[in-house]
Amino acid sequence: MRLKACSSLLLGLAFALASQAHADIVVAQSAPLTGEAGGAGRGLALGAKIYFDHVNATEGGVNGHKVVHVVKDDGYQIESTVRNAKEFIADPRVVALTGLYGTDNVTELFKQGLFDNTPLSIVGVSTGAKLLREPLNPSIFHLRASYIEEVDAIVRHVAGLGTKRIAVVYEDNPFGEAGLRAAEDAVKKRNLALVARATYQQHTTDVRDAVKDVVESQPDTVILVAITPPAAEFIKQFHAAGGRAYLFGLSTANVEGLSKVVSPTALQGLGISQVVPFPYSATLPLVADYQAAMKTYAKGTPYSYSTMEGYMNARVLVMALKKAGNTPTRASVRQALEGLGQINLGGYPLNFSPTNHVGSRFVDLTVVSRTGSLMR
């Protein structure tokens, strides 16, 4: 009887270990699938999904585990992002997060101390705010340059074109204020004039006062620290009001959304800074891999910067999962991410270490053509 009980116990233990060995790896994402930032959020989620689908289909997952990608909509609302993050943190199956969106949204998670007692990591946040980078935030691994670096690249470029007078249009929140401070520093460094600081309220497209202030200031260049909907409205109203200046948006404004509101004529010549590789031309192996995954797992969906970014986030996370042991934990994933060191993501260099969580400072400048497409 005792032998039978012992055999049953061993059989049960073996079954449990076998089940654990083949348990899914759960990664989670809170993103704005709806609302004013829905286009960007859906792109980030889709980009991650296609890479996880690729790994599951071609490699059987990671170390024998299927990767399960759980996505919850936050609608770009801070309280929803907080609620989703709390649920993910409370779920022991979730070993990492990826592709969170929004300066205010992500900042609030740390204001509330949600990550104080967990080694859960976030791979890729769609924000370039300095306060999430300095001092080093142990929970976040950044794949994109900061807003400081984006704005500085724009100001450096337009200074070379002869610009002397710059206006900034910014959202009245920490995201917008971060962009404004970056512009102030970049302008001061080059002895240029910041002739207007025009703001608008968050979660609106009411930019009438901002348009009036900028037109009256007669700038050579306008920098839009804005997400897509208010940026689109500003461009449309600025041209209607007779505004004449170079217009530049940050990577937070995407051409796909802008073109739904603004005519090709008004969009032509708009500059947009970018923080991931140009997704429309396979000049890097990374981009060729991304395009192949899009054709296979999201057939018919156009390429975009947001899907490119989501794809890259997932690819780096999978690299860490492969190093994190047969049964990855939150702690082993964090350790693996910090141990990646200098890596080459298909021609795109990244570098992570225990003292450096900012993997890239890459900034590219693109311009909208007369057909509404982006050119480098």
Coordinates of C-alpha atoms in Angstrom, one line a residue:
M1 CA 0.0 0.0 0.0
R2 CA 2.9 2.3 1.0
L3 CA 4.7 1.5 -2.3
K4 CA 1.5 2.2 -4.3
A5 CA 1.1 5.5 -2.6
C6 CA 4.7 6.4 -3.2
S7 CA 4.4 5.5 -6.9
S8 CA 1.3 7.6 -7.2
L9 CA 3.1 10.5 -5.6
L10 CA 6.1 10.2 -7.9
L11 CA 3.8 9.9 -10.9
G12 CA 1.9 13.0 -9.8
L13 CA 5.1 14.9 -9.3
A14 CA 6.4 13.9 -12.7
F15 CA 3.2 15.0 -14.3
A16 CA 3.4 18.4 -12.5
L17 CA 7.0 18.9 -13.5
A18 CA 6.2 18.0 -17.1
S19 CA 3.3 20.4 -17.1
Q20 CA 5.5 23.1 -15.6
A21 CA 8.2 22.4 -18.2
H22 CA 5.7 23.1 -21.0
A23 CA 3.8 25.9 -19.3
D24 CA 3.2 29.0 -21.4
I25 CA 5.3 32.1 -21.0
V26 CA 2.9 35.0 -20.4
V27 CA 3.9 38.5 -21.4
A28 CA 1.5 41.4 -21.0
Q29 CA 0.8 44.8 -22.5
S30 CA -1.4 47.7 -21.6
A31 CA -1.9 49.9 -24.7
P32 CA -4.4 52.4 -26.0
L33 CA -6.3 50.2 -28.5
T34 CA -9.1 52.8 -28.5
G35 CA -9.3 56.6 -28.1
E36 CA -7.1 59.4 -29.4
A37 CA -3.9 57.3 -29.3
G38 CA -5.6 54.2 -30.6
G39 CA -3.7 54.0 -33.9
A40 CA -0.3 54.0 -32.1
G41 CA -1.4 51.6 -29.4
R42 CA -2.9 49.1 -31.9
G43 CA 0.3 49.3 -33.9
L44 CA 2.5 48.6 -30.9
A45 CA 0.3 45.6 -29.9
L46 CA 0.2 44.2 -33.5
G47 CA 4.0 44.6 -33.9
A48 CA 4.6 42.6 -30.7
K49 CA 2.1 40.0 -31.7
I50 CA 3.6 39.2 -35.1
Y51 CA 7.0 38.5 -33.6
F52 CA 5.5 36.3 -30.8
D53 CA 3.5 34.5 -33.5
H54 CA 6.6 34.0 -35.6
V55 CA 8.6 32.6 -32.6
N56 CA 5.7 30.2 -31.7
A57 CA 5.3 29.0 -35.3
T58 CA 8.9 28.6 -36.3
E59 CA 10.7 27.8 -33.1
G60 CA 8.0 26.2 -31.0
G61 CA 8.1 29.2 -28.7
V62 CA 11.0 29.9 -26.3
N63 CA 12.9 26.9 -24.8
G64 CA 9.8 24.7 -25.4
H65 CA 7.3 27.2 -24.0
K66 CA 4.7 29.0 -26.1
V67 CA 4.7 32.8 -25.7
V68 CA 1.2 34.1 -24.7
H69 CA 0.7 37.8 -25.4
V70 CA -2.0 39.3 -23.2
V71 CA -3.2 42.8 -24.2
K72 CA -5.5 45.1 -22.3
D73 CA -6.9 48.3 -23.7
D74 CA -6.3 51.4 -21.6
G75 CA -7.7 54.0 -24.0
Y76 CA -4.8 56.3 -23.1
Q77 CA -6.4 56.9 -19.8
I78 CA -4.1 57.0 -16.8
E79 CA -6.5 55.2 -14.4
S80 CA -7.0 52.3 -16.9
T81 CA -3.2 51.9 -17.4
V82 CA -2.9 51.8 -13.6
R83 CA -5.7 49.2 -13.3
N84 CA -4.2 47.0 -16.0
A85 CA -0.7 47.2 -14.5
K86 CA -2.0 46.2 -11.1
E87 CA -3.8 43.2 -12.6
F88 CA -0.6 42.1 -14.5
I89 CA 1.6 42.5 -11.4
A90 CA -0.9 40.5 -9.3
D91 CA -0.9 37.6 -11.9
P92 CA 2.2 35.4 -11.1
R93 CA 2.1 34.0 -14.6
V94 CA 3.1 37.3 -16.1
V95 CA 7.0 37.4 -16.4
A96 CA 7.4 40.7 -18.3
L97 CA 5.5 43.7 -19.8
T98 CA 6.1 45.3 -23.1
G99 CA 5.0 48.2 -25.2
L100 CA 3.4 50.6 -22.7
Y101 CA 2.3 54.0 -24.0
G102 CA 2.3 57.5 -22.7
T103 CA 4.4 59.7 -20.5
D104 CA 1.7 60.5 -17.9
N105 CA 0.4 56.9 -18.0
V106 CA 3.8 55.2 -17.3
T107 CA 5.0 57.9 -14.9
E108 CA 1.9 57.3 -12.7
L109 CA 2.8 53.6 -12.3
F110 CA 6.0 54.7 -10.5
K111 CA 4.4 57.6 -8.6
Q112 CA 2.1 55.0 -7.0
G113 CA 5.1 52.6 -6.4
L114 CA 3.5 49.7 -8.2
F115 CA 6.9 48.2 -9.2
D116 CA 8.6 48.8 -5.8
N117 CA 8.2 45.2 -4.6
T118 CA 8.5 43.3 -7.9
P119 CA 11.3 42.6 -10.4
L120 CA 8.8 42.7 -13.2
S121 CA 10.4 44.5 -16.2
I122 CA 8.9 46.6 -19.0
V123 CA 10.6 46.2 -22.3
G124 CA 9.9 49.2 -24.5
V125 CA 7.8 52.2 -23.4
S126 CA 6.5 54.6 -26.0
T127 CA 7.7 57.8 -24.2
G128 CA 10.9 59.7 -24.4
A129 CA 10.5 61.5 -21.0
K130 CA 13.7 62.2 -19.1
L131 CA 12.1 61.5 -15.8
L132 CA 11.7 57.8 -16.7
R133 CA 15.3 57.5 -17.7
E134 CA 17.3 59.6 -15.2
P135 CA 18.1 58.5 -12.7
L136 CA 18.1 54.9 -14.0
N137 CA 14.7 53.3 -13.6
P138 CA 15.5 49.6 -12.8
S139 CA 12.1 48.4 -14.2
I140 CA 12.2 49.9 -17.7
F141 CA 14.3 48.9 -20.7
H142 CA 14.1 51.6 -23.3
L143 CA 14.6 51.0 -27.1
R144 CA 13.9 54.5 -28.2
A145 CA 15.7 57.8 -27.9
S146 CA 14.5 60.5 -25.6
Y147 CA 12.4 63.6 -26.4
I148 CA 15.5 65.6 -25.7
E149 CA 17.4 63.8 -28.4
E150 CA 14.4 64.1 -30.9
V151 CA 14.0 67.8 -30.4
D152 CA 17.7 68.5 -30.5
A153 CA 18.0 66.7 -33.8
I154 CA 15.1 68.8 -35.2
V155 CA 16.6 72.1 -34.0
R156 CA 20.1 71.1 -35.2
H157 CA 18.6 70.4 -38.7
V158 CA 16.5 73.6 -39.0
A159 CA 19.4 75.7 -37.7
G160 CA 21.4 74.4 -40.6
L161 CA 18.6 75.6 -42.9
G162 CA 18.9 79.1 -41.6
T163 CA 16.1 79.1 -39.0
K164 CA 16.4 81.9 -36.4
R165 CA 12.9 81.9 -34.8
I166 CA 11.3 78.8 -33.4
A167 CA 7.8 78.2 -31.9
V168 CA 6.8 75.2 -29.8
V169 CA 3.2 73.9 -29.6
Y170 CA 2.9 71.5 -26.7
E171 CA 0.3 69.5 -24.8
D172 CA -0.4 70.8 -21.3
N173 CA 1.0 67.7 -19.4
P174 CA 4.4 66.2 -18.4
F175 CA 4.8 64.9 -22.0
G176 CA 4.4 68.4 -23.5
E177 CA 6.4 70.1 -20.8
A178 CA 9.3 67.6 -21.4
G179 CA 9.3 68.6 -25.1
L180 CA 9.1 72.3 -24.3
R181 CA 12.1 72.1 -21.9
A182 CA 14.1 70.1 -24.6
A183 CA 13.3 72.8 -27.2
E184 CA 14.3 75.6 -24.8
D185 CA 17.7 73.9 -24.2
A186 CA 18.3 73.1 -27.9
V187 CA 17.4 76.7 -28.9
K188 CA 19.6 78.3 -26.2
K189 CA 22.6 76.1 -27.2
R190 CA 22.4 77.4 -30.8
N191 CA 21.6 81.1 -29.9
L192 CA 18.3 80.9 -31.6
A193 CA 15.0 82.7 -30.5
L194 CA 12.1 80.8 -29.0
V195 CA 9.3 83.2 -30.1
A196 CA 6.2 81.3 -28.9
R197 CA 5.3 78.7 -26.3
A198 CA 1.8 77.7 -27.3
T199 CA -0.1 75.1 -25.4
Y200 CA -3.4 73.2 -25.6
Q201 CA -5.3 71.0 -23.2
Q202 CA -4.7 67.3 -22.9
H203 CA -7.3 64.9 -24.5
T204 CA -8.6 67.6 -26.8
T205 CA -7.9 68.9 -30.3
D206 CA -8.8 72.4 -29.4
V207 CA -5.7 74.2 -30.7
R208 CA -7.3 77.5 -31.8
D209 CA -5.4 79.6 -29.3
A210 CA -2.2 77.8 -30.1
V211 CA -2.6 78.5 -33.8
K212 CA -3.3 82.2 -33.1
D213 CA -0.3 82.6 -30.8
V214 CA 2.1 80.9 -33.3
V215 CA 0.8 82.7 -36.4
E216 CA 1.2 86.1 -34.5
S217 CA 4.8 85.2 -33.5
Q218 CA 5.9 84.7 -37.1
P219 CA 8.3 81.8 -36.6
D220 CA 10.6 80.1 -39.2
T221 CA 9.9 76.7 -37.7
V222 CA 7.2 75.2 -35.5
I223 CA 7.9 72.1 -33.4
L224 CA 4.7 70.1 -32.5
V225 CA 5.1 68.3 -29.2
A226 CA 1.8 66.5 -29.7
I227 CA 0.2 63.2 -30.4
T228 CA -1.5 62.6 -33.8
P229 CA -5.0 64.1 -33.5
P230 CA -4.1 67.6 -32.1
A231 CA -1.0 67.7 -34.3
A232 CA -3.3 67.1 -37.4
E233 CA -5.7 69.8 -36.2
F234 CA -2.9 72.3 -35.7
I235 CA -1.4 71.7 -39.2
K236 CA -4.8 72.1 -40.8
Q237 CA -5.7 75.3 -38.9
F238 CA -2.2 76.8 -39.2
H239 CA -2.3 76.6 -43.0
A240 CA -5.9 77.9 -43.1
A241 CA -4.7 80.9 -41.1
G242 CA -2.0 81.7 -43.5
G243 CA 0.9 80.3 -41.4
R244 CA 4.2 80.0 -43.2
A245 CA 6.9 78.0 -41.5
Y246 CA 8.7 74.7 -41.4
L247 CA 6.5 72.3 -39.4
F248 CA 8.1 69.4 -37.4
G249 CA 6.4 66.8 -35.3
L250 CA 7.9 64.3 -32.9
S251 CA 7.6 60.5 -33.3
T252 CA 4.4 60.7 -31.2
A253 CA 2.6 61.9 -34.4
N254 CA 2.2 59.3 -37.2
V255 CA 1.7 60.0 -40.8
E256 CA -1.1 57.4 -41.2
G257 CA -3.3 59.3 -38.7
L258 CA -2.3 62.7 -39.9
S259 CA -3.3 61.9 -43.5
K260 CA -6.9 61.0 -42.4
V261 CA -7.4 64.6 -41.3
V262 CA -5.0 66.8 -43.3
S263 CA -4.9 67.1 -47.1
P264 CA -1.8 65.9 -48.9
T265 CA -1.0 69.5 -49.9
A266 CA -1.0 70.7 -46.3
L267 CA 1.0 67.7 -45.2
Q268 CA 3.7 68.0 -47.8
G269 CA 7.0 69.1 -46.3
L270 CA 6.1 68.2 -42.8
G271 CA 9.1 66.8 -41.0
I272 CA 8.7 64.1 -38.4
S273 CA 11.5 62.8 -36.1
Q274 CA 11.7 59.0 -35.8
V275 CA 13.2 56.8 -33.1
V276 CA 13.2 53.4 -34.8
P277 CA 14.4 52.3 -38.3
F278 CA 12.4 53.3 -41.5
P279 CA 9.9 50.5 -41.8
Y280 CA 9.0 51.0 -45.5
S281 CA 12.3 50.0 -47.1
A282 CA 14.3 46.9 -46.2
T283 CA 17.7 48.6 -46.0
L284 CA 18.5 46.6 -42.8
P285 CA 18.1 42.9 -42.1
L286 CA 15.9 43.9 -39.1
V287 CA 13.5 45.7 -41.4
A288 CA 13.4 42.8 -43.9
D289 CA 12.6 40.4 -41.0
Y290 CA 9.8 42.8 -39.8
Q291 CA 8.3 43.1 -43.3
A292 CA 8.3 39.3 -43.7
A293 CA 6.6 38.8 -40.4
M294 CA 4.0 41.4 -41.3
K295 CA 3.3 39.7 -44.6
T296 CA 2.9 36.3 -42.9
Y297 CA 1.1 37.2 -39.6
A298 CA -0.7 40.5 -40.5
K299 CA -1.3 40.1 -44.2
G300 CA -2.6 43.2 -45.8
T301 CA -1.8 45.5 -43.0
P302 CA 0.4 48.4 -44.0
Y303 CA 3.9 48.9 -42.5
S304 CA 4.2 51.6 -39.9
Y305 CA 6.6 53.0 -37.3
S306 CA 4.3 51.8 -34.5
T307 CA 4.3 48.2 -35.6
M308 CA 8.0 48.4 -36.2
E309 CA 8.5 49.6 -32.6
G310 CA 6.3 46.9 -31.2
Y311 CA 8.1 44.2 -33.2
M312 CA 11.5 45.4 -31.9
N313 CA 10.2 45.4 -28.3
A314 CA 9.1 41.8 -28.6
R315 CA 12.3 40.8 -30.3
V316 CA 14.5 42.1 -27.5
L317 CA 12.2 40.5 -24.9
V318 CA 12.4 37.1 -26.6
M319 CA 16.2 37.4 -26.6
A320 CA 16.1 37.9 -22.9
L321 CA 13.6 35.1 -22.4
K322 CA 15.9 32.7 -24.2
K323 CA 18.6 33.6 -21.7
A324 CA 16.4 33.5 -18.6
G325 CA 16.4 29.8 -18.1
N326 CA 14.0 26.9 -18.7
T327 CA 11.4 28.3 -16.5
P328 CA 11.7 32.1 -16.8
T329 CA 10.8 34.2 -13.7
R330 CA 10.4 37.9 -13.4
A331 CA 13.8 38.1 -11.6
S332 CA 15.6 35.9 -14.2
V333 CA 14.1 37.9 -17.1
R334 CA 15.4 41.2 -15.5
Q335 CA 18.8 39.6 -15.0
A336 CA 18.8 38.4 -18.6
L337 CA 17.9 41.9 -19.9
E338 CA 20.7 43.5 -18.0
G339 CA 23.0 40.8 -19.3
L340 CA 22.3 41.4 -23.0
G341 CA 25.2 43.8 -23.4
Q342 CA 25.9 45.1 -26.9
I343 CA 23.6 43.3 -29.3
N344 CA 23.0 43.7 -33.0
L345 CA 19.3 43.5 -33.8
G346 CA 19.6 42.8 -37.6
G347 CA 21.9 45.8 -38.2
Y348 CA 20.4 47.9 -35.5
P349 CA 22.8 48.2 -32.4
L350 CA 21.4 48.2 -28.9
N351 CA 23.2 48.1 -25.5
F352 CA 21.9 47.1 -22.1
S353 CA 23.7 46.5 -18.8
P354 CA 22.9 46.8 -15.1
T355 CA 23.9 50.5 -15.2
N356 CA 22.4 51.3 -18.6
H357 CA 18.7 50.7 -19.5
V358 CA 18.6 53.1 -22.5
G359 CA 19.4 50.7 -25.4
S360 CA 19.4 53.3 -28.2
R361 CA 19.7 57.0 -28.9
F362 CA 18.9 56.7 -32.6
V363 CA 17.0 59.6 -34.2
D364 CA 16.1 59.8 -37.9
L365 CA 14.4 62.7 -39.6
T366 CA 11.7 62.0 -42.2
V367 CA 9.6 64.3 -44.4
V368 CA 6.1 63.9 -45.9
S369 CA 6.1 63.8 -49.7
R370 CA 3.5 65.3 -52.0
T371 CA 1.7 61.9 -52.1
G372 CA 1.4 61.8 -48.3
S373 CA 4.1 59.1 -47.8
L374 CA 7.2 59.4 -45.7
M375 CA 10.7 59.9 -47.2
R376 CA 14.1 60.0 -45.5

